[in-house]
mmCIF file of C-alpha atoms and ligand atoms in Angstrom:
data_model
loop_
_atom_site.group_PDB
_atom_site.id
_atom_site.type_symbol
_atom_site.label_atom_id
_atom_site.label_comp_id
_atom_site.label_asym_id
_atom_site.label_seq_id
_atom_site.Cartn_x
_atom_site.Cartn_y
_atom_site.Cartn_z
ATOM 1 C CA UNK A 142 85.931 102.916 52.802
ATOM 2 C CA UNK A 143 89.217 105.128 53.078
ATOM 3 C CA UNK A 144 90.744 105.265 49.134
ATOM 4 C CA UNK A 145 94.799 105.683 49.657
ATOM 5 C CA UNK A 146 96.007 107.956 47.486
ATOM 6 C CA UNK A 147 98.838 107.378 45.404
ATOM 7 C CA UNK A 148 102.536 108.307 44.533
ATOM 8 C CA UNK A 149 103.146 108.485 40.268
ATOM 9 C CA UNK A 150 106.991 108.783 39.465
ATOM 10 C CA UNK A 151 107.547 110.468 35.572
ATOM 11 C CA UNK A 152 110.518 109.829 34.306
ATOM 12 C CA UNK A 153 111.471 112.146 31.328
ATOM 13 C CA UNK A 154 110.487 116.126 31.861
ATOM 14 C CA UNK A 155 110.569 117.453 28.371
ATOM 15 C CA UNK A 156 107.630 118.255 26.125
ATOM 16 C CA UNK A 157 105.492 114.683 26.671
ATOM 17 C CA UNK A 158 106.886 114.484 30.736
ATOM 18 C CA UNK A 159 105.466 118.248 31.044
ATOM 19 C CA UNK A 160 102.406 117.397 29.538
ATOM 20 C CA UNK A 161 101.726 114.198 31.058
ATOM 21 C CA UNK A 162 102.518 115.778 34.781
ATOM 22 C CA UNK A 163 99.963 118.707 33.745
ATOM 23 C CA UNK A 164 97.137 116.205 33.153
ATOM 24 C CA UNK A 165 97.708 114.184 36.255
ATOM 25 C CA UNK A 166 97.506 117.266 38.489
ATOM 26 C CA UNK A 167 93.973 116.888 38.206
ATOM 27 C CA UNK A 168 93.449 113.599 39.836
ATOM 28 C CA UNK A 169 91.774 113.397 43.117
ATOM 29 C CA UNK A 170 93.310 110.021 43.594
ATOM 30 C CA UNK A 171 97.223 110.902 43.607
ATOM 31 C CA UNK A 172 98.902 112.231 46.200
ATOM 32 C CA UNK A 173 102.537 112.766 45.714
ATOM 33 C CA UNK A 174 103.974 113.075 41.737
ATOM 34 C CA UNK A 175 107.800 113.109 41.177
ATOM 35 C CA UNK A 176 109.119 114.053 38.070
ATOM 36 C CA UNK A 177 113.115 112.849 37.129
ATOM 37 C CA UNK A 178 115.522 113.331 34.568
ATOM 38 C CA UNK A 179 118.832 114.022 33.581
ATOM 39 C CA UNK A 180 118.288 117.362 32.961
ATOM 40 C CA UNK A 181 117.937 117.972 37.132
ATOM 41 C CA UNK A 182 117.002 121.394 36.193
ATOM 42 C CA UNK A 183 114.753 120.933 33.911
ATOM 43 C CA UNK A 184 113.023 118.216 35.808
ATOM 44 C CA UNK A 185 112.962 120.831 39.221
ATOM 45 C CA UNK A 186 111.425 124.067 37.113
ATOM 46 C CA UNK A 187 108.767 121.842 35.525
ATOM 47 C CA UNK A 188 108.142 120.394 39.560
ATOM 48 C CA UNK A 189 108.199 124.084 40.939
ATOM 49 C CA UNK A 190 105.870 125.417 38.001
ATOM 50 C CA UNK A 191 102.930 122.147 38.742
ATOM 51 C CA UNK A 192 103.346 122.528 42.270
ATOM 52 C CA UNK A 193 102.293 126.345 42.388
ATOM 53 C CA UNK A 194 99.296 125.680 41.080
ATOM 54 C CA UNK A 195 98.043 123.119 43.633
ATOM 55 C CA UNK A 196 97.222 126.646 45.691
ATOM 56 C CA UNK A 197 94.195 127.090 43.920
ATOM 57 C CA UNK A 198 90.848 126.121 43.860
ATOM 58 C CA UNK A 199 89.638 123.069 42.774
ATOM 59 C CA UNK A 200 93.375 121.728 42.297
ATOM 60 C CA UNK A 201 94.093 118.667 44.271
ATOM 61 C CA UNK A 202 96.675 119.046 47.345
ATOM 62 C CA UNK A 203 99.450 117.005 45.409
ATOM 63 C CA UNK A 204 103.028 117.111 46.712
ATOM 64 C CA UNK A 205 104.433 117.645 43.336
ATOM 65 C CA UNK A 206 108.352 117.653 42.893
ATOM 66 C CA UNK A 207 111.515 116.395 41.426
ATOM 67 C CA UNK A 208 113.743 113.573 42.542
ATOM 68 C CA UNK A 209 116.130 110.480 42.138
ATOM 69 C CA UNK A 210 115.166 106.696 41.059
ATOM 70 C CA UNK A 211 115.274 106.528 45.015
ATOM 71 C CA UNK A 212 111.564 108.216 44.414
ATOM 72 C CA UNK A 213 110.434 104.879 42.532
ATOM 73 C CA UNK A 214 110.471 102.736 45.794
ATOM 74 C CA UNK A 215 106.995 103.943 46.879
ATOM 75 C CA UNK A 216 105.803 104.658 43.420
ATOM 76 C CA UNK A 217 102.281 102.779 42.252
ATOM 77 C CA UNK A 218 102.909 103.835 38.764
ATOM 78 C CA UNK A 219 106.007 105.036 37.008
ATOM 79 C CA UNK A 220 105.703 106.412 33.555
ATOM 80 C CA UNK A 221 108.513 106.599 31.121
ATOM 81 C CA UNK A 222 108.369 109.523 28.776
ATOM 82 C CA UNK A 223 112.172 109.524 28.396
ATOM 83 C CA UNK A 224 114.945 109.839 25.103
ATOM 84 C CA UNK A 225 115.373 110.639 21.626
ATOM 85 C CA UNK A 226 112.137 111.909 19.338
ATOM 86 C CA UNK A 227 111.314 113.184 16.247
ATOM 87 C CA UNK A 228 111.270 117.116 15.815
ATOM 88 C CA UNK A 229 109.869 119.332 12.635
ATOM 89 C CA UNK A 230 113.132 119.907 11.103
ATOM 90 C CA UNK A 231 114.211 116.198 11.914
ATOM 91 C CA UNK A 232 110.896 114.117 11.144
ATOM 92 C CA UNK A 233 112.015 110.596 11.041
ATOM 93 C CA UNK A 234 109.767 107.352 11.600
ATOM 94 C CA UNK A 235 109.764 106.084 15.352
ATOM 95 C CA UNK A 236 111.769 103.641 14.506
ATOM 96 C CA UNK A 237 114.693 105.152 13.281
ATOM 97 C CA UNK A 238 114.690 106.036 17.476
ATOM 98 C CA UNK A 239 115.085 101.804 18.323
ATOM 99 C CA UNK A 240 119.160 101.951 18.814
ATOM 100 C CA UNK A 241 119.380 105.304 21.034
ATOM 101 C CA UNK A 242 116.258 104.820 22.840
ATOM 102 C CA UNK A 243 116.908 101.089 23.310
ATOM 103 C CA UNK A 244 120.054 102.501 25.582
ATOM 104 C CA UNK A 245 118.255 104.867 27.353
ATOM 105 C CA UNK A 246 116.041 102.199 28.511
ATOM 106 C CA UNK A 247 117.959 100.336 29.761
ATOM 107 C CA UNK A 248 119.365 102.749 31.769
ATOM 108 C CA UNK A 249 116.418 103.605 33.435
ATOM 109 C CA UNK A 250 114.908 100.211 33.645
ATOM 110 C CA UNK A 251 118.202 98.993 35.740
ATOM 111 C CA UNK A 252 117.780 102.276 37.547
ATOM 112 C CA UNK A 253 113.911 101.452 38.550
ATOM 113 C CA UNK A 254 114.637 98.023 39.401
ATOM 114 C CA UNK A 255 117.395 99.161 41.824
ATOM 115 C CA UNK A 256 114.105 100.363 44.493
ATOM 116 C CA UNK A 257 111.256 98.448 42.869
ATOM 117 C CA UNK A 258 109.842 95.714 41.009
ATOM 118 C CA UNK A 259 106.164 96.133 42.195
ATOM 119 C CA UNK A 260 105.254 99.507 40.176
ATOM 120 C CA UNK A 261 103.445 99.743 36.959
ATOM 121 C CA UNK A 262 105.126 100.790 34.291
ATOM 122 C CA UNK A 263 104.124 102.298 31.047
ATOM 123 C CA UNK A 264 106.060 102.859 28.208
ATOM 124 C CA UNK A 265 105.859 106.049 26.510
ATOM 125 C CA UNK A 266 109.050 106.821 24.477
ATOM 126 C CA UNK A 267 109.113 105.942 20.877
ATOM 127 C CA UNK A 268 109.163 103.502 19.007
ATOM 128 C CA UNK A 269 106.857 102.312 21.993
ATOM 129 C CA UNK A 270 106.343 99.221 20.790
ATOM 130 C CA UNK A 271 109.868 97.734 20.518
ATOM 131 C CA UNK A 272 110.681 99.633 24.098
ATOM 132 C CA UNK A 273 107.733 97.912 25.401
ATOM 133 C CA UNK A 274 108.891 94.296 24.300
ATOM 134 C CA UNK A 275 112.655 95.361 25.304
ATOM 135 C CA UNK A 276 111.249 96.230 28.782
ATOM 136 C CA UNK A 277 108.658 93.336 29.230
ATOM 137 C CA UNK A 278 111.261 90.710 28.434
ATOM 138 C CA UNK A 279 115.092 91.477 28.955
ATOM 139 C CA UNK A 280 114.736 92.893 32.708
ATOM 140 C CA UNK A 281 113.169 90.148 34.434
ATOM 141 C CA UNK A 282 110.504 92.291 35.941
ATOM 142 C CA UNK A 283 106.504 90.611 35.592
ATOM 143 C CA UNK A 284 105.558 91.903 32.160
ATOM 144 C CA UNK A 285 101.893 92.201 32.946
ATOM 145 C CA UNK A 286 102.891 95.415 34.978
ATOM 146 C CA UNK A 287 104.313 96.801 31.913
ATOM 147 C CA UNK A 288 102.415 98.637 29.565
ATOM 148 C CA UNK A 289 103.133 100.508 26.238
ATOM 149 C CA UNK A 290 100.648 103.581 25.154
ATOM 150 C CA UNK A 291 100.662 101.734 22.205
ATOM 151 C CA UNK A 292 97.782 102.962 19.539
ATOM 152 C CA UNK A 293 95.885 104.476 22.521
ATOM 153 C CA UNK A 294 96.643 107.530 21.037
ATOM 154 C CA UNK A 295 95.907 106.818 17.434
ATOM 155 C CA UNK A 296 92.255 105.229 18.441
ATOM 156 C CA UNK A 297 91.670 108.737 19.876
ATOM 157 C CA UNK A 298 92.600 109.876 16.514
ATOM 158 C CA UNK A 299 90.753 107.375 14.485
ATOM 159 C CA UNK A 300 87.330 108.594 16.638
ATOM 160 C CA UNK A 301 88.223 112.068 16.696
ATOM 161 C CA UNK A 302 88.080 112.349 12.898
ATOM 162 C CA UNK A 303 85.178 109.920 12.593
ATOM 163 C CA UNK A 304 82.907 111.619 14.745
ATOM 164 C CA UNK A 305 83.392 114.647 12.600
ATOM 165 C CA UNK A 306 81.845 112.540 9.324
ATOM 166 C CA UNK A 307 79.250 111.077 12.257
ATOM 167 C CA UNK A 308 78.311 114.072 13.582
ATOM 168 C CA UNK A 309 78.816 112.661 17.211
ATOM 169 C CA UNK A 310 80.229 112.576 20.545
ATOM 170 C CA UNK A 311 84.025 111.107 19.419
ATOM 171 C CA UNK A 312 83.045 108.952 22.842
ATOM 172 C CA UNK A 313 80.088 107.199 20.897
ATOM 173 C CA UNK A 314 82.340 106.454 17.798
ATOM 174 C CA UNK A 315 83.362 102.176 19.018
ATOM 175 C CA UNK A 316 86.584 100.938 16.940
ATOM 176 C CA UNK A 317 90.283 100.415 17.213
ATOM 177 C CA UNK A 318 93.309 101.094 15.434
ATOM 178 C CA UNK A 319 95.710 98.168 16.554
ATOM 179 C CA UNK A 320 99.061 96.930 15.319
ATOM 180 C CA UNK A 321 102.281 98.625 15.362
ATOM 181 C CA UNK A 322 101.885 102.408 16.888
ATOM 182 C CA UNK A 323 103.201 104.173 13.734
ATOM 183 C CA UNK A 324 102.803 103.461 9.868
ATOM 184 C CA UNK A 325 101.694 99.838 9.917
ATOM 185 C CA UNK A 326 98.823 100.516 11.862
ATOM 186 C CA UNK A 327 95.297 99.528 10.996
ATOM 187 C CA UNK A 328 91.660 100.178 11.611
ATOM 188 C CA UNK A 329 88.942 97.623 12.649
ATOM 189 C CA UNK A 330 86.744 98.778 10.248
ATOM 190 C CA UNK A 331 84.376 95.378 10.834
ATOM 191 C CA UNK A 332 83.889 96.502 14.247
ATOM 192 C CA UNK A 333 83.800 100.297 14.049
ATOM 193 C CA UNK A 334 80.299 100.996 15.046
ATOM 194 C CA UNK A 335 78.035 103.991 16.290
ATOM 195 C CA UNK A 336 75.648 102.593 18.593
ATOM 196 C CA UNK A 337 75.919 99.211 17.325
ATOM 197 C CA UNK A 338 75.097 100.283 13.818
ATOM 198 C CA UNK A 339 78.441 99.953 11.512
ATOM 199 C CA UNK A 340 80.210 102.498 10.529
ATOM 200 C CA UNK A 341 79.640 102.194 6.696
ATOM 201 C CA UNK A 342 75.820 102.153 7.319
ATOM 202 C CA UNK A 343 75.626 104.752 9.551
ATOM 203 C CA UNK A 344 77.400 107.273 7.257
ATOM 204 C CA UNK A 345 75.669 109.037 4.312
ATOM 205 C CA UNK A 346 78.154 109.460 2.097
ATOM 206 C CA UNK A 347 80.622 106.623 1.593
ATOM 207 C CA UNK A 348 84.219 107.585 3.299
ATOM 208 C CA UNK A 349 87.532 105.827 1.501
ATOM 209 C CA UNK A 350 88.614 103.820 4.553
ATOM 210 C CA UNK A 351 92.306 104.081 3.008
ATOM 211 C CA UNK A 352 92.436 107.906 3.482
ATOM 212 C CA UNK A 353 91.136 107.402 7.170
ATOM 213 C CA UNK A 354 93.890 105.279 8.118
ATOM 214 C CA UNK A 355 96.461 107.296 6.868
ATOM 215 C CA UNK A 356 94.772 111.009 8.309
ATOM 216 C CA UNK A 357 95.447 109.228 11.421
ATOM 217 C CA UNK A 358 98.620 107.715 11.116
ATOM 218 C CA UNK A 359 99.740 110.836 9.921
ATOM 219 C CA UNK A 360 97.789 113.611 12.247
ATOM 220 C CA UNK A 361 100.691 112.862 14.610
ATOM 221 C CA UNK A 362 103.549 114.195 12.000
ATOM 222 C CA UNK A 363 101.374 116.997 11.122
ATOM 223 C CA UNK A 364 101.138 118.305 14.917
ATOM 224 C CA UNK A 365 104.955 117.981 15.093
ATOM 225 C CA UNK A 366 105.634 119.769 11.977
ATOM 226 C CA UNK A 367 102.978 122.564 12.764
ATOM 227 C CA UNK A 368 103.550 123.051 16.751
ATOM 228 C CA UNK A 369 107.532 121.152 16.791
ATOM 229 C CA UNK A 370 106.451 118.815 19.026
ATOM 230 C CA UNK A 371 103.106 116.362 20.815
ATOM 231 C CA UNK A 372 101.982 116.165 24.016
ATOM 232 C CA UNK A 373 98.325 116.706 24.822
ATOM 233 C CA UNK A 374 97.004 114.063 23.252
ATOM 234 C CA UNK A 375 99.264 111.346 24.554
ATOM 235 C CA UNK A 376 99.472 113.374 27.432
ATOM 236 C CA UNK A 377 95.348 112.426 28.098
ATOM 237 C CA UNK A 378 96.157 109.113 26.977
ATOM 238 C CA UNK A 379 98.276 108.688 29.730
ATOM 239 C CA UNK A 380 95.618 110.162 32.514
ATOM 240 C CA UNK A 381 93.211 107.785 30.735
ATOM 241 C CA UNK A 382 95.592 104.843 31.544
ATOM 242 C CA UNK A 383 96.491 105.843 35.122
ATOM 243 C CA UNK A 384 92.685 106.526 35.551
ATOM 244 C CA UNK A 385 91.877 102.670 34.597
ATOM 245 C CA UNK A 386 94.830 101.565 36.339
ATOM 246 C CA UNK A 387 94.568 103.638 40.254
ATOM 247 C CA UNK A 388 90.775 102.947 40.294
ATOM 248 C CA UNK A 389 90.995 99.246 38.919
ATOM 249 C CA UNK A 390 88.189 100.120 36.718
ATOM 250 C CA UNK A 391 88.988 96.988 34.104
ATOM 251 C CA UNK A 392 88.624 99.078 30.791
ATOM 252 C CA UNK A 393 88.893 97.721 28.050
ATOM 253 C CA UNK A 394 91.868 99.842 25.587
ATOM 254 C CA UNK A 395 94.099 99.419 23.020
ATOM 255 C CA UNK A 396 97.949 99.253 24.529
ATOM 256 C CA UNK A 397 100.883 97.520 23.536
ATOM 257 C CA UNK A 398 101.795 94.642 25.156
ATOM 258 C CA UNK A 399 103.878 90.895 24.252
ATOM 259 C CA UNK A 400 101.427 88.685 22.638
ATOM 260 C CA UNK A 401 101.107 85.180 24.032
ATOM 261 C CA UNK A 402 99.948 83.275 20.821
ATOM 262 C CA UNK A 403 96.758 85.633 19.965
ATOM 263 C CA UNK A 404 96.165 85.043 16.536
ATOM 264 C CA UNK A 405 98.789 83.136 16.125
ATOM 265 C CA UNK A 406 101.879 85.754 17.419
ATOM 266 C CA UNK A 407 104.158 85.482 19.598
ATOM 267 C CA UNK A 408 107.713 87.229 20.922
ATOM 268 C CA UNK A 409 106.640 91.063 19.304
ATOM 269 C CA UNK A 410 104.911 93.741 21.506
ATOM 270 C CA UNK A 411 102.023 95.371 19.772
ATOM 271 C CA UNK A 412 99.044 96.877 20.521
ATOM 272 C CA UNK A 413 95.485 94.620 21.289
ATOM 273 C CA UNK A 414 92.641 96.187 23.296
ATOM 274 C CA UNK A 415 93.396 94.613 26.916
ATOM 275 C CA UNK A 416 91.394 94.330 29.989
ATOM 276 C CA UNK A 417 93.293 97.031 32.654
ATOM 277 C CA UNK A 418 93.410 96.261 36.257
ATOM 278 C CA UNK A 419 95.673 97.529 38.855
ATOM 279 C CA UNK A 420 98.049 94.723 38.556
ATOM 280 C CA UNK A 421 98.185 96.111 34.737
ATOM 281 C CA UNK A 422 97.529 93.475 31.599
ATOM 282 C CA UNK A 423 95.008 91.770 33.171
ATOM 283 C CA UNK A 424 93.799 90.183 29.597
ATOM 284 C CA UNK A 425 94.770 90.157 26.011
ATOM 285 C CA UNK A 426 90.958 90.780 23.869
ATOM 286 C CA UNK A 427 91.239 88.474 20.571
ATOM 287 C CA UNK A 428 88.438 90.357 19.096
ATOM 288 C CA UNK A 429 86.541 89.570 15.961
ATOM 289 C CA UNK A 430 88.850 90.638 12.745
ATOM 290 C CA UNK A 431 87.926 89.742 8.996
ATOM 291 C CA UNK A 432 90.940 88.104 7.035
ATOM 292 C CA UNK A 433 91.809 91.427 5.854
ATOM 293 C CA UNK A 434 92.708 92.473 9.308
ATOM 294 C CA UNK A 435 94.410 89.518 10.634
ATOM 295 C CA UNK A 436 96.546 90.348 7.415
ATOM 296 C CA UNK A 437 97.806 93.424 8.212
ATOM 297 C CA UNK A 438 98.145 92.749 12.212
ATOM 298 C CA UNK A 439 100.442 90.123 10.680
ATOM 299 C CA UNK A 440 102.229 92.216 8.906
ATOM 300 C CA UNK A 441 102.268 94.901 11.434
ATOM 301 C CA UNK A 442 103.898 92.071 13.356
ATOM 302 C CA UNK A 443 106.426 91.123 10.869
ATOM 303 C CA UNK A 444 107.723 94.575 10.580
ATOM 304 C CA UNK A 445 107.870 95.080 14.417
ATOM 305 C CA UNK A 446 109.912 91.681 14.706
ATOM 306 C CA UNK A 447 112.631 92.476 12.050
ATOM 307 C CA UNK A 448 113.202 95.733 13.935
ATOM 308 C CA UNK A 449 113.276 93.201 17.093
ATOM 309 C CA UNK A 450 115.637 91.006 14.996
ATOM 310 C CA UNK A 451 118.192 93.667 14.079
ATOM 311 C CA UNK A 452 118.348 95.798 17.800
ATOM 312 C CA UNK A 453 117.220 92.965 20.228
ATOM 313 C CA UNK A 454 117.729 89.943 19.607
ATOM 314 C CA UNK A 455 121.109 89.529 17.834
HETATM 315 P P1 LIG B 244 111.935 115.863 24.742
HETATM 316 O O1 LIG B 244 113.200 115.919 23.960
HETATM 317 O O2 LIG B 244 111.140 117.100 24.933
HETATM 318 O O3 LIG B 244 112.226 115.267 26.198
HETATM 319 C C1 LIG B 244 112.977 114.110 26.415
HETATM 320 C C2 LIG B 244 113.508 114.177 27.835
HETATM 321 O O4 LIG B 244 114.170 112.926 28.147
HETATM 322 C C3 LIG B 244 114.570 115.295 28.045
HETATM 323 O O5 LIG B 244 114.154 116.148 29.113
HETATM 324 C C4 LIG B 244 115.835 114.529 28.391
HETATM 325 O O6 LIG B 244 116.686 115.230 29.296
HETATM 326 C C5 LIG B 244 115.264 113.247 29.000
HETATM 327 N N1 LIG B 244 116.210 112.124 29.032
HETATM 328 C C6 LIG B 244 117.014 111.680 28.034
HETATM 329 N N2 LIG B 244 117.716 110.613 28.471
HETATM 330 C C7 LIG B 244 117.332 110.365 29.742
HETATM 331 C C8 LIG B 244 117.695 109.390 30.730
HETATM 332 N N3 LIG B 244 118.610 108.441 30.474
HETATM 333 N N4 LIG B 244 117.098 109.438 31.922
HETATM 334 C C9 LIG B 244 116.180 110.384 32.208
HETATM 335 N N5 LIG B 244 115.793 111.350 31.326
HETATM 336 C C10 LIG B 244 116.374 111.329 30.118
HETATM 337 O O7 LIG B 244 111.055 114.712 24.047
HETATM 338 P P2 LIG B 244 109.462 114.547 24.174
HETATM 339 O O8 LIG B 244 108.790 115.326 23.118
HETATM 340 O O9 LIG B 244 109.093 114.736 25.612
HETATM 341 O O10 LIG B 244 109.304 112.994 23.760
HETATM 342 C C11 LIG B 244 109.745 111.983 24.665
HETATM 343 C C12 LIG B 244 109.492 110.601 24.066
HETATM 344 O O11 LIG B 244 108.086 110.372 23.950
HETATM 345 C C13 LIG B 244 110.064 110.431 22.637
HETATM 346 O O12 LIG B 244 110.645 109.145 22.510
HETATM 347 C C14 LIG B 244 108.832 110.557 21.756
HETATM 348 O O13 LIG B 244 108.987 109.918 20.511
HETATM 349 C C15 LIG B 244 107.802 109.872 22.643
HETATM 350 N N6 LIG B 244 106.405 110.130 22.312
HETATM 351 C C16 LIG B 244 105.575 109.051 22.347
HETATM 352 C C17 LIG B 244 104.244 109.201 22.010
HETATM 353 C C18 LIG B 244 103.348 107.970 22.002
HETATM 354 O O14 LIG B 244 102.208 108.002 21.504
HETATM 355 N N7 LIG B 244 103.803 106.856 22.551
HETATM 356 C C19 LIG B 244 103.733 110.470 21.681
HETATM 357 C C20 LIG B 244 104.595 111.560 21.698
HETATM 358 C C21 LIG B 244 105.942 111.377 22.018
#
């Protein structure tokens, strides 16, 4: 069977745009990335730099260069990394980003829809959640084909730091953090398991699940502070996506996405672990959750919709 190779639009070519066009110049199934922004220049030197290093060995033959929203028409996935963010000497909480990234958005989601409607889209720019929901339901474009990071990123965390206390592969440490991408985010402690054994009973010393949660909701503020700003790790969260998305591999992660009436929400975007195809949100997972977590995805709800309350919908 001949496998097309595809065309991936960026839009946005700062520090997460960069990093995110980096990371897909390894894949064997793209064939053509275009990176756009404002900042022409910015967005050309970042296209010229990638598209050196196709000459070498084992680097894929990808066209790789910058462009206008004109690029979207043939795009299979477009990825937003665009607008306002946190830096060290100006740490603020994604949120405080809603009313200047909300703009921005719609911007470049009027832009998009001017050559397609049949892309993918995921959401990267902060506070992803709320830009997810504000693209999903204001632009009348299917919202299955939009998809937010979410706590993609933060699950990587939440392994990453529990496979140090494990002693494994990060890759063998099963569990979720869901909710809100940012500080009402929780763990799924019930179902956080190393080879099917949970996580409390597989550790030897007990680990204060409290001080877990917060390592990770924090680990992002602590790169920003240390290195001024992020972008390998949602950077590979990103290729992960695109990976489950071009090769319709139906993986199972945790992205943000409008709830339908999953435990009992509706109207807020927030982050579930979903069954990816290449049409996008092919499933929302209501997975097993004690009464403890159901309580703070509520709450991590609640928070999200009063932010959706004040911007959105006034
Ligand atoms: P940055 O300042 O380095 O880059 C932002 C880029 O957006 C700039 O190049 C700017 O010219 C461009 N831009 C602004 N308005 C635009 C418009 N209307 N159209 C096209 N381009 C426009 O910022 P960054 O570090 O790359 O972060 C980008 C976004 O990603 C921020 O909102 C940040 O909070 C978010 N982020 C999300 C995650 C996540 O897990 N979801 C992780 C890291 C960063």
């Amino acid at each position: 069977m001949k496998i097309q190779r595809k065309k991936v639009a960026i839009i946005g070519a700062g520090n997460v745009g960069a990093g995110v066009l980096f990371s897909l110049l390894n894949s064997q199934s793209i064939a053509e990335l275009v990176i756009i922004d404002i900042n022409e220049k910015k967005a050309y030197g970042e296209a010229l730099d990638a598209f050196h290093s196709t000459a070498l060995a084992y680097s894929p033959n990808i066209n790789v260069h910058s462009g206008d929203y004109s690029e979207c028409q043939d795009a299979e996935i477009i990825i937003i990394t665009a607008g306002a963010t946190a830096t060290p000497d100006k740490v603020v909480d994604r949120t405080a980003l809603t009313g200047v990234n909300l703009k921005i958005i719609s911007d470049i989601m009027n832009n998009i829809k001017k050559y397609t409607t049949d892309a993918i889209i995921i959401m990267v720019s902060n506070p992803v959640d709320i830009l997810t929901y504000y693209a999903q339901n204001y632009f009348d474009y299917d919202s299955d084909k939009i998809i937010g990071t979410g706590t993609l990123l933060d699950t990587a965390r939440y392994r990453r730091i529990l496979s140090l206390k494990c002693m494994v592969d990060a890759k063998n440490v099963h569990g979720y953090i869901l909710g809100e991408h940012g500080k009402t985010a929780f763990a799924t402690w019930s179902g956080t398991n190393i080879a099917g054994i949970p996580i409390d009973e597989y550790l030897e010393e007990p680990i204060n699940h409290e001080d877990v949660i917060e390592e990770v909701v924090l680990s992002g503020y602590d790169v920003l502070k240390n290195k001024g700003y992020t972008n390998f790790g949602i950077a590979k969260s990103v290729d992960r996506l695109v990976r489950a998305l071009l090769a319709n591999e139906l993986s199972i992660l945790p992205i943000s996405t409008t709830l339908k009436g999953e435990y009992g929400i509706n109207d807020v975007a927030l982050s579930l672990p979903c069954v990816i195809s290449n049409t996008g949100v092919k499933r929302i997972l209501e997975i097993p959750l004690t009464e403890d977590e159901k309580s703070k995805l509520h709450a991590s709800a609640n928070y999200l919709k009063a932010i959706i309350a004040e911007f959105i919908n006034i």
